[in-house]
Amino acid sequence: MTGRDVIYLDCNASTPCDPRVVEAMLPFFTAVAANPASRNHRPGREALTALEDAREVVARCVGAGSATEIVFTSGASEANNLALTGAAEALAPRRRHLLTQATEHPSVLEPLRRLAARGWELTVLGVGRDGRVRLDELAAALRDDTALVSLMLANNETGAVQPVAGAAVLAHRRGAVLHCDAAQGAGKLPLDAAALAADLLTVSGHKVYGPKGIGALCLRGGAALRPVPQILGGGHEGGLRSGTPNLPGAIGLARALELAAAELPDESARVAALRDRLEQVLLARLDGCTVNAAGAPRLPGTSNLGFAGVEGAALLASLPDVAVGTGSACASSHPEPSPVLLAMGVERALAASSLRLSLGRFTTAAEVERAAGRIADEVLRLRALRRRPRA
Ligand SMILES: *Cc1c(COP(=O)(O)O)cnc(C)c1O
């Protein structure tokens, strides 16, 4: 079986680049070859103009006040590191307390843990069975020396949408800034940093049908908070992120965000209907099938399902024709059940039986029917094997 025969239901790990995005990018690999930092010649200035045009588009698509608020990075992981470590360092020593919640992406949790090891105080709030943080708990955990609150727009494993705008109001009341990792929410939910009142907002190209290796950090309000740069060198990106800008990537990110915004209402309804159909078929055919984070508002294409009595890893192994995830792609080399599900209070065995199915722009109704049938067949087969007494 080649990769092409496999039904791809792992869009939260990465999306295919939309052909319209590739088309927009192509001239920037060949025809526009100059470094946008080479202002002393015309090709360089043309490259710079294209980069700044892309920055305008990204600013508009994420709800930034102006293009100067956008810093291009190599992806969401780098944007999160810059936002968190950079803001914490900028706001120290007066504010030394950092606040987040347990189901954040590792690229949020790990920089915060490193800061804690360096002397900052870190509070990691728990979440309910729905995967959401409670705003009353967040309010109670805020302190006068809280530097920042980091809360994702939507979770990569369950699709649970967090109450970011409410958290921003609470953070601002105590003088803290709010960072939002919108890598998963972007392209699937209306994205507006201003409406969320996020001071720092992260997006990634390859989660929105753009290329891998590009992302952006939006610093809303510009000068109010200037994170301490983490990559030093030639002073690119307003001194916040040195390194020759990834011009084809920036063009691709801009085009991808533009397409996602234009197609969002129709596309989210279509994908949500496919996801609902997938869950409906599996719940009808299988006892002991549970939807994780069912109680939360969820991303349209994400379904995290537990299958009582089977091992998620064994189920994956018996489904070579369906590409799905167990937990976060970034941690799938670990055999442990998903920390996100465990943080939600999902029992270990059920967490270990869970699969993440994430549908997207190129998922068809026929693929959903086939995948649902295959998953149900394999769950029933594995359960029957377990029940059969050993010879
Ligand atoms: C994928 C993802 C990231 C990391 O994005 P990269 O661009 O691959 O670094 C960060 N946060 C969330 C929520 C994600 O889903």
Short mmCIF file of C-alpha atoms in Angstrom, two decimals, residues 10-389:
data_model
loop_
_atom_site.label_atom_id
_atom_site.label_comp_id
_atom_site.label_asym_id
_atom_site.label_seq_id
_atom_site.Cartn_x
_atom_site.Cartn_y
_atom_site.Cartn_z
CA ASP A 10 -4.61 13.38 10.61
CA CYS A 11 -5.10 17.00 9.55
CA ASN A 12 -4.37 18.31 13.06
CA ALA A 13 -0.83 16.94 12.74
CA SER A 14 -0.31 18.55 9.36
CA THR A 15 -2.38 19.50 6.35
CA PRO A 16 -1.47 19.05 2.71
CA CYS A 17 -0.46 22.30 1.05
CA ASP A 18 -3.38 23.62 -1.02
CA PRO A 19 -2.41 23.67 -4.74
CA ARG A 20 -3.45 27.35 -4.85
CA VAL A 21 -0.91 28.04 -2.11
CA VAL A 22 1.82 26.16 -4.00
CA GLU A 23 1.02 28.16 -7.12
CA ALA A 24 1.38 31.45 -5.24
CA MET A 25 4.70 30.33 -3.75
CA LEU A 26 6.42 28.94 -6.85
CA PRO A 27 7.83 32.19 -8.31
CA PHE A 28 9.46 32.93 -4.99
CA PHE A 29 11.68 29.86 -5.21
CA THR A 30 13.03 30.80 -8.64
CA ALA A 31 12.12 34.15 -10.21
CA VAL A 32 12.37 36.18 -7.00
CA ALA A 33 15.62 34.82 -5.64
CA ALA A 34 17.01 37.81 -3.76
CA ASN A 35 17.30 38.22 -0.02
CA PRO A 36 14.62 40.65 1.19
CA ALA A 37 17.32 42.17 3.40
CA SER A 38 19.40 43.16 0.32
CA ARG A 39 18.10 46.69 -0.07
CA ASN A 40 20.95 47.87 -2.25
CA HIS A 41 19.62 46.29 -5.44
CA ARG A 42 16.34 46.07 -7.22
CA PRO A 43 15.73 42.28 -6.89
CA GLY A 44 16.26 42.64 -3.15
CA ARG A 45 13.81 45.49 -2.96
CA GLU A 46 11.25 43.46 -4.95
CA ALA A 47 11.65 40.57 -2.54
CA LEU A 48 11.18 42.97 0.38
CA THR A 49 8.01 44.39 -1.15
CA ALA A 50 6.60 40.87 -1.58
CA LEU A 51 7.49 40.01 2.04
CA GLU A 52 5.83 43.15 3.33
CA ASP A 53 2.73 42.51 1.22
CA ALA A 54 2.51 39.02 2.72
CA ARG A 55 2.88 40.55 6.17
CA GLU A 56 -0.08 42.88 5.46
CA VAL A 57 -2.24 39.93 4.46
CA VAL A 58 -1.28 37.88 7.52
CA ALA A 59 -1.99 40.89 9.76
CA ARG A 60 -5.44 41.30 8.23
CA CYS A 61 -6.23 37.58 8.50
CA VAL A 62 -5.32 37.27 12.20
CA GLY A 63 -6.91 40.54 13.29
CA ALA A 64 -3.69 42.44 13.98
CA GLY A 65 -3.82 46.23 14.06
CA SER A 66 -1.05 46.62 11.48
CA ALA A 67 1.60 44.70 9.57
CA THR A 68 4.27 45.87 12.00
CA GLU A 69 2.68 43.57 14.59
CA ILE A 70 3.57 40.40 12.62
CA VAL A 71 6.85 38.52 13.16
CA PHE A 72 7.49 35.63 10.79
CA THR A 73 8.95 32.55 12.45
CA SER A 74 9.74 28.98 11.42
CA GLY A 75 6.39 27.77 12.77
CA ALA A 76 4.16 27.76 15.80
CA SER A 77 6.74 26.09 18.05
CA GLU A 78 9.18 28.93 17.50
CA ALA A 79 6.45 31.58 17.81
CA ASN A 80 5.36 30.07 21.14
CA ASN A 81 8.95 29.99 22.42
CA LEU A 82 9.50 33.61 21.39
CA ALA A 83 6.19 34.73 22.90
CA LEU A 84 6.61 32.98 26.24
CA THR A 85 10.33 33.15 26.94
CA GLY A 86 10.57 36.55 25.27
CA ALA A 87 7.66 38.07 27.19
CA ALA A 88 8.67 36.48 30.51
CA GLU A 89 12.19 37.90 30.15
CA ALA A 90 10.85 41.30 29.13
CA LEU A 91 8.48 41.53 32.11
CA ALA A 92 10.95 40.27 34.73
CA PRO A 93 11.89 40.92 37.44
CA ARG A 94 8.71 42.73 38.50
CA ARG A 95 6.43 39.98 37.21
CA ARG A 96 7.71 36.47 37.76
CA HIS A 97 4.54 34.37 37.76
CA LEU A 98 3.40 32.43 34.68
CA LEU A 99 -0.02 30.86 34.25
CA THR A 100 -1.22 28.21 31.81
CA GLN A 101 -3.30 25.04 31.69
CA ALA A 102 -2.49 21.36 31.42
CA THR A 103 -3.56 20.57 27.84
CA GLU A 104 -1.38 23.14 26.10
CA HIS A 105 0.90 22.01 23.28
CA PRO A 106 4.42 20.92 24.35
CA SER A 107 5.83 24.00 22.59
CA VAL A 108 4.01 26.07 25.23
CA LEU A 109 4.52 23.81 28.25
CA GLU A 110 8.22 23.13 27.71
CA PRO A 111 9.37 26.78 27.48
CA LEU A 112 7.28 27.53 30.57
CA ARG A 113 8.87 24.60 32.41
CA ARG A 114 12.30 25.83 31.47
CA LEU A 115 11.42 29.28 32.78
CA ALA A 116 10.25 27.66 36.02
CA ALA A 117 13.64 25.92 36.27
CA ARG A 118 15.26 29.34 35.81
CA GLY A 119 13.39 30.89 38.74
CA TRP A 120 9.96 31.89 37.46
CA GLU A 121 6.89 30.59 39.29
CA LEU A 122 4.59 28.50 37.12
CA THR A 123 0.96 27.58 37.75
CA VAL A 124 -0.55 24.93 35.48
CA LEU A 125 -4.33 24.83 35.88
CA GLY A 126 -6.24 21.59 35.50
CA VAL A 127 -9.14 21.15 33.11
CA GLY A 128 -12.54 19.52 33.34
CA ARG A 129 -13.69 16.39 31.55
CA ASP A 130 -14.61 18.69 28.66
CA GLY A 131 -10.96 19.74 28.31
CA ARG A 132 -11.71 23.35 29.19
CA VAL A 133 -10.11 25.51 31.81
CA ARG A 134 -12.53 27.16 34.27
CA LEU A 135 -12.44 30.93 34.31
CA ASP A 136 -13.18 31.14 38.04
CA GLU A 137 -10.10 28.98 38.69
CA LEU A 138 -8.06 31.12 36.34
CA ALA A 139 -9.23 34.29 38.12
CA ALA A 140 -8.29 32.78 41.49
CA ALA A 141 -4.81 31.81 40.25
CA LEU A 142 -3.95 35.24 38.84
CA ARG A 143 -1.62 37.33 40.98
CA ASP A 144 -0.37 40.89 41.00
CA ASP A 145 2.98 39.58 39.76
CA THR A 146 1.54 37.39 37.00
CA ALA A 147 3.44 38.22 33.83
CA LEU A 148 1.45 36.22 31.34
CA VAL A 149 -1.35 33.77 30.79
CA SER A 150 -1.02 31.29 27.93
CA LEU A 151 -4.23 29.70 26.69
CA MET A 152 -4.67 27.91 23.37
CA LEU A 153 -7.56 28.74 21.07
CA ALA A 154 -8.37 25.06 20.51
CA ASN A 155 -6.73 21.82 21.51
CA ASN A 156 -4.86 19.80 18.89
CA GLU A 157 -5.96 16.42 20.28
CA THR A 158 -9.59 16.95 21.25
CA GLY A 159 -10.55 20.12 19.38
CA ALA A 160 -11.88 21.60 22.65
CA VAL A 161 -12.14 25.38 22.32
CA GLN A 162 -10.87 27.38 25.27
CA PRO A 163 -12.52 30.55 26.65
CA VAL A 164 -9.69 32.81 25.46
CA ALA A 165 -11.55 36.14 25.35
CA GLY A 166 -12.77 35.65 28.91
CA ALA A 167 -9.27 34.73 30.07
CA ALA A 168 -7.87 37.87 28.41
CA VAL A 169 -10.28 40.10 30.34
CA LEU A 170 -9.21 38.48 33.62
CA ALA A 171 -5.50 38.64 32.76
CA HIS A 172 -5.67 42.29 31.78
CA ARG A 173 -7.44 43.20 35.02
CA ARG A 174 -4.32 42.06 36.85
CA GLY A 175 -1.93 43.67 34.38
CA ALA A 176 -0.84 40.36 32.82
CA VAL A 177 -0.56 39.76 29.07
CA LEU A 178 -2.40 37.00 27.29
CA HIS A 179 -0.74 34.67 24.79
CA CYS A 180 -2.91 32.47 22.61
CA ASP A 181 -1.56 29.53 20.62
CA ALA A 182 -4.02 29.63 17.72
CA ALA A 183 -2.16 27.04 15.60
CA GLN A 184 -5.16 24.71 15.67
CA GLY A 185 -7.97 27.26 15.80
CA ALA A 186 -6.70 29.23 12.81
CA GLY A 187 -8.49 28.35 9.60
CA LYS A 188 -11.17 26.42 11.49
CA LEU A 189 -12.68 29.15 13.67
CA PRO A 190 -13.01 32.85 12.93
CA LEU A 191 -9.62 34.27 13.92
CA ASP A 192 -9.40 37.76 15.38
CA ALA A 193 -6.65 38.62 17.83
CA ALA A 194 -8.41 41.92 18.59
CA ALA A 195 -11.74 40.24 19.41
CA LEU A 196 -9.92 37.70 21.59
CA ALA A 197 -7.97 40.60 23.15
CA ALA A 198 -4.85 38.42 22.83
CA ASP A 199 -1.63 40.40 23.20
CA LEU A 200 0.40 37.62 21.57
CA LEU A 201 -1.04 35.15 19.08
CA THR A 202 0.62 32.23 17.31
CA VAL A 203 -0.22 30.70 13.93
CA SER A 204 1.43 28.01 11.78
CA GLY A 205 1.41 27.53 8.00
CA HIS A 206 1.16 23.75 7.82
CA LYS A 207 -1.96 23.56 9.98
CA VAL A 208 -3.90 25.77 7.54
CA TYR A 209 -3.04 24.16 4.16
CA GLY A 210 0.11 26.24 3.87
CA PRO A 211 3.72 25.05 3.83
CA LYS A 212 5.70 23.55 6.70
CA GLY A 213 8.43 25.68 8.20
CA ILE A 214 6.62 29.00 8.44
CA GLY A 215 4.54 30.56 11.18
CA ALA A 216 3.94 33.93 12.71
CA LEU A 217 3.66 35.63 16.06
CA CYS A 218 1.24 38.52 16.23
CA LEU A 219 2.27 41.15 18.78
CA ARG A 220 -0.92 43.08 19.07
CA GLY A 221 -0.55 46.66 20.14
CA GLY A 222 3.03 46.62 18.85
CA ALA A 223 5.22 48.58 21.19
CA ALA A 224 3.33 47.84 24.43
CA LEU A 225 5.21 44.59 24.89
CA ARG A 226 8.46 43.79 23.17
CA PRO A 227 9.53 40.20 23.80
CA VAL A 228 13.25 39.65 24.28
CA PRO A 229 14.44 38.09 21.00
CA GLN A 230 15.52 34.48 21.26
CA ILE A 231 17.37 34.17 17.95
CA LEU A 232 20.10 36.78 17.60
CA GLY A 233 21.94 37.78 14.48
CA GLY A 234 21.32 40.26 11.71
CA GLY A 235 18.31 41.87 13.35
CA HIS A 236 15.68 40.75 10.86
CA GLU A 237 11.96 41.02 11.68
CA GLY A 238 12.40 44.25 13.56
CA GLY A 239 15.15 42.70 15.64
CA LEU A 240 12.78 40.10 17.07
CA ARG A 241 13.86 37.14 14.95
CA SER A 242 17.14 37.11 13.11
CA GLY A 243 17.66 34.97 10.04
CA THR A 244 16.99 35.45 6.34
CA PRO A 245 13.20 35.60 6.00
CA ASN A 246 11.52 32.55 4.46
CA LEU A 247 9.95 34.50 1.61
CA PRO A 248 8.23 31.58 -0.19
CA GLY A 249 6.95 30.44 3.21
CA ALA A 250 5.60 33.88 4.07
CA ILE A 251 3.85 34.10 0.69
CA GLY A 252 2.38 30.64 1.33
CA LEU A 253 1.23 31.46 4.86
CA ALA A 254 -0.47 34.64 3.64
CA ARG A 255 -2.25 32.85 0.78
CA ALA A 256 -3.25 29.97 3.04
CA LEU A 257 -4.76 32.24 5.70
CA GLU A 258 -6.53 34.26 3.02
CA LEU A 259 -8.10 31.15 1.47
CA ALA A 260 -9.08 29.74 4.86
CA ALA A 261 -10.80 32.98 5.85
CA ALA A 262 -12.68 33.21 2.55
CA GLU A 263 -13.88 29.61 2.70
CA LEU A 264 -14.38 29.28 6.44
CA PRO A 265 -18.19 29.44 6.82
CA ASP A 266 -18.97 26.83 4.15
CA GLU A 267 -15.95 24.68 4.90
CA SER A 268 -16.47 24.49 8.64
CA ALA A 269 -20.10 23.45 8.13
CA ARG A 270 -19.06 20.77 5.61
CA VAL A 271 -16.28 19.38 7.78
CA ALA A 272 -18.42 19.45 10.93
CA ALA A 273 -21.10 17.43 9.12
CA LEU A 274 -18.48 14.85 8.07
CA ARG A 275 -17.13 14.64 11.63
CA ASP A 276 -20.64 14.25 13.03
CA ARG A 277 -21.35 11.48 10.52
CA LEU A 278 -18.12 9.68 11.48
CA GLU A 279 -19.04 9.79 15.16
CA GLN A 280 -22.62 8.77 14.44
CA VAL A 281 -21.55 5.64 12.54
CA LEU A 282 -19.00 4.59 15.16
CA LEU A 283 -21.32 5.24 18.12
CA ALA A 284 -24.11 3.29 16.39
CA ARG A 285 -21.91 0.29 15.58
CA LEU A 286 -19.86 0.09 18.76
CA ASP A 287 -20.69 -0.20 22.42
CA GLY A 288 -18.11 1.34 24.70
CA CYS A 289 -17.21 4.11 22.26
CA THR A 290 -16.88 7.53 23.87
CA VAL A 291 -16.26 10.98 22.44
CA ASN A 292 -13.57 12.73 24.49
CA ALA A 293 -14.32 16.40 25.26
CA ALA A 294 -17.86 15.89 23.96
CA GLY A 295 -19.10 18.50 26.42
CA ALA A 296 -16.99 21.31 24.96
CA PRO A 297 -17.46 23.44 21.87
CA ARG A 298 -15.08 21.65 19.50
CA LEU A 299 -13.25 22.35 16.26
CA PRO A 300 -15.39 21.22 13.34
CA GLY A 301 -13.15 18.42 12.02
CA THR A 302 -11.70 16.94 15.20
CA SER A 303 -12.92 13.78 16.90
CA ASN A 304 -11.13 12.09 19.77
CA LEU A 305 -12.66 8.70 20.44
CA GLY A 306 -12.06 6.08 23.11
CA PHE A 307 -12.74 2.42 22.29
CA ALA A 308 -13.13 0.51 25.55
CA GLY A 309 -11.28 -2.81 25.57
CA VAL A 310 -8.77 -2.13 22.81
CA GLU A 311 -5.25 -0.68 22.78
CA GLY A 312 -5.01 2.47 20.68
CA ALA A 313 -1.59 1.35 19.44
CA ALA A 314 -2.93 -2.08 18.40
CA LEU A 315 -5.87 -0.44 16.67
CA LEU A 316 -3.53 1.88 14.78
CA ALA A 317 -1.38 -1.06 13.75
CA SER A 318 -4.39 -2.88 12.34
CA LEU A 319 -5.46 0.17 10.34
CA PRO A 320 -2.61 0.72 7.87
CA ASP A 321 -5.17 2.10 5.40
CA VAL A 322 -6.34 4.94 7.67
CA ALA A 323 -3.88 7.59 8.89
CA VAL A 324 -4.98 8.76 12.33
CA GLY A 325 -3.21 9.78 15.50
CA THR A 326 -3.02 8.73 19.10
CA GLY A 327 -2.48 11.93 21.01
CA SER A 328 -0.19 14.63 19.75
CA ALA A 329 1.92 13.87 16.69
CA CYS A 330 4.80 15.54 18.46
CA ALA A 331 4.73 12.92 21.22
CA SER A 332 3.66 9.83 19.30
CA SER A 333 7.00 8.14 19.85
CA HIS A 334 6.02 7.84 23.53
CA PRO A 335 3.97 4.75 24.38
CA GLU A 336 2.27 6.56 27.30
CA PRO A 337 -1.42 7.49 27.05
CA SER A 338 -2.06 11.07 26.02
CA PRO A 339 -1.28 13.58 28.80
CA VAL A 340 -4.10 15.72 27.41
CA LEU A 341 -6.69 13.01 28.01
CA LEU A 342 -5.20 12.13 31.41
CA ALA A 343 -5.39 15.81 32.41
CA MET A 344 -9.09 15.74 31.54
CA GLY A 345 -9.60 12.88 33.98
CA VAL A 346 -10.06 10.21 31.31
CA GLU A 347 -9.19 6.83 32.86
CA ARG A 348 -5.77 5.47 31.82
CA ALA A 349 -7.15 2.46 29.94
CA LEU A 350 -9.68 4.54 28.05
CA ALA A 351 -7.05 7.18 27.29
CA ALA A 352 -4.76 4.43 25.95
CA SER A 353 -7.60 3.20 23.74
CA SER A 354 -8.25 6.60 22.19
CA LEU A 355 -7.63 7.75 18.65
CA ARG A 356 -7.58 11.24 17.26
CA LEU A 357 -9.35 11.58 13.94
CA SER A 358 -8.94 14.95 12.26
CA LEU A 359 -10.71 15.74 9.01
CA GLY A 360 -10.02 18.61 6.69
CA ARG A 361 -10.45 20.43 3.41
CA PHE A 362 -9.69 17.43 1.22
CA THR A 363 -11.62 14.82 3.22
CA THR A 364 -14.56 13.38 1.28
CA ALA A 365 -17.83 11.83 2.44
CA ALA A 366 -16.82 8.53 0.81
CA GLU A 367 -13.56 8.49 2.78
CA VAL A 368 -15.45 9.09 6.03
CA GLU A 369 -17.82 6.19 5.32
CA ARG A 370 -14.91 3.87 4.49
CA ALA A 371 -12.83 4.92 7.48
CA ALA A 372 -15.74 4.59 9.91
CA GLY A 373 -16.47 1.10 8.61
CA ARG A 374 -12.83 0.03 8.83
CA ILE A 375 -12.36 1.39 12.35
CA ALA A 376 -15.54 -0.28 13.62
CA ASP A 377 -14.55 -3.60 11.98
CA GLU A 378 -11.09 -3.54 13.56
CA VAL A 379 -12.38 -2.58 17.02
CA LEU A 380 -14.81 -5.51 16.91
CA ARG A 381 -12.10 -7.87 15.63
CA LEU A 382 -9.62 -6.85 18.34
CA ARG A 383 -12.25 -7.18 21.05
CA ALA A 384 -13.19 -10.66 19.79
CA LEU A 385 -9.51 -11.71 19.86
CA ARG A 386 -9.23 -10.60 23.47
CA ARG A 387 -12.30 -12.55 24.49
CA ARG A 388 -11.14 -15.77 22.81
CA PRO A 389 -9.55 -18.00 25.47
#
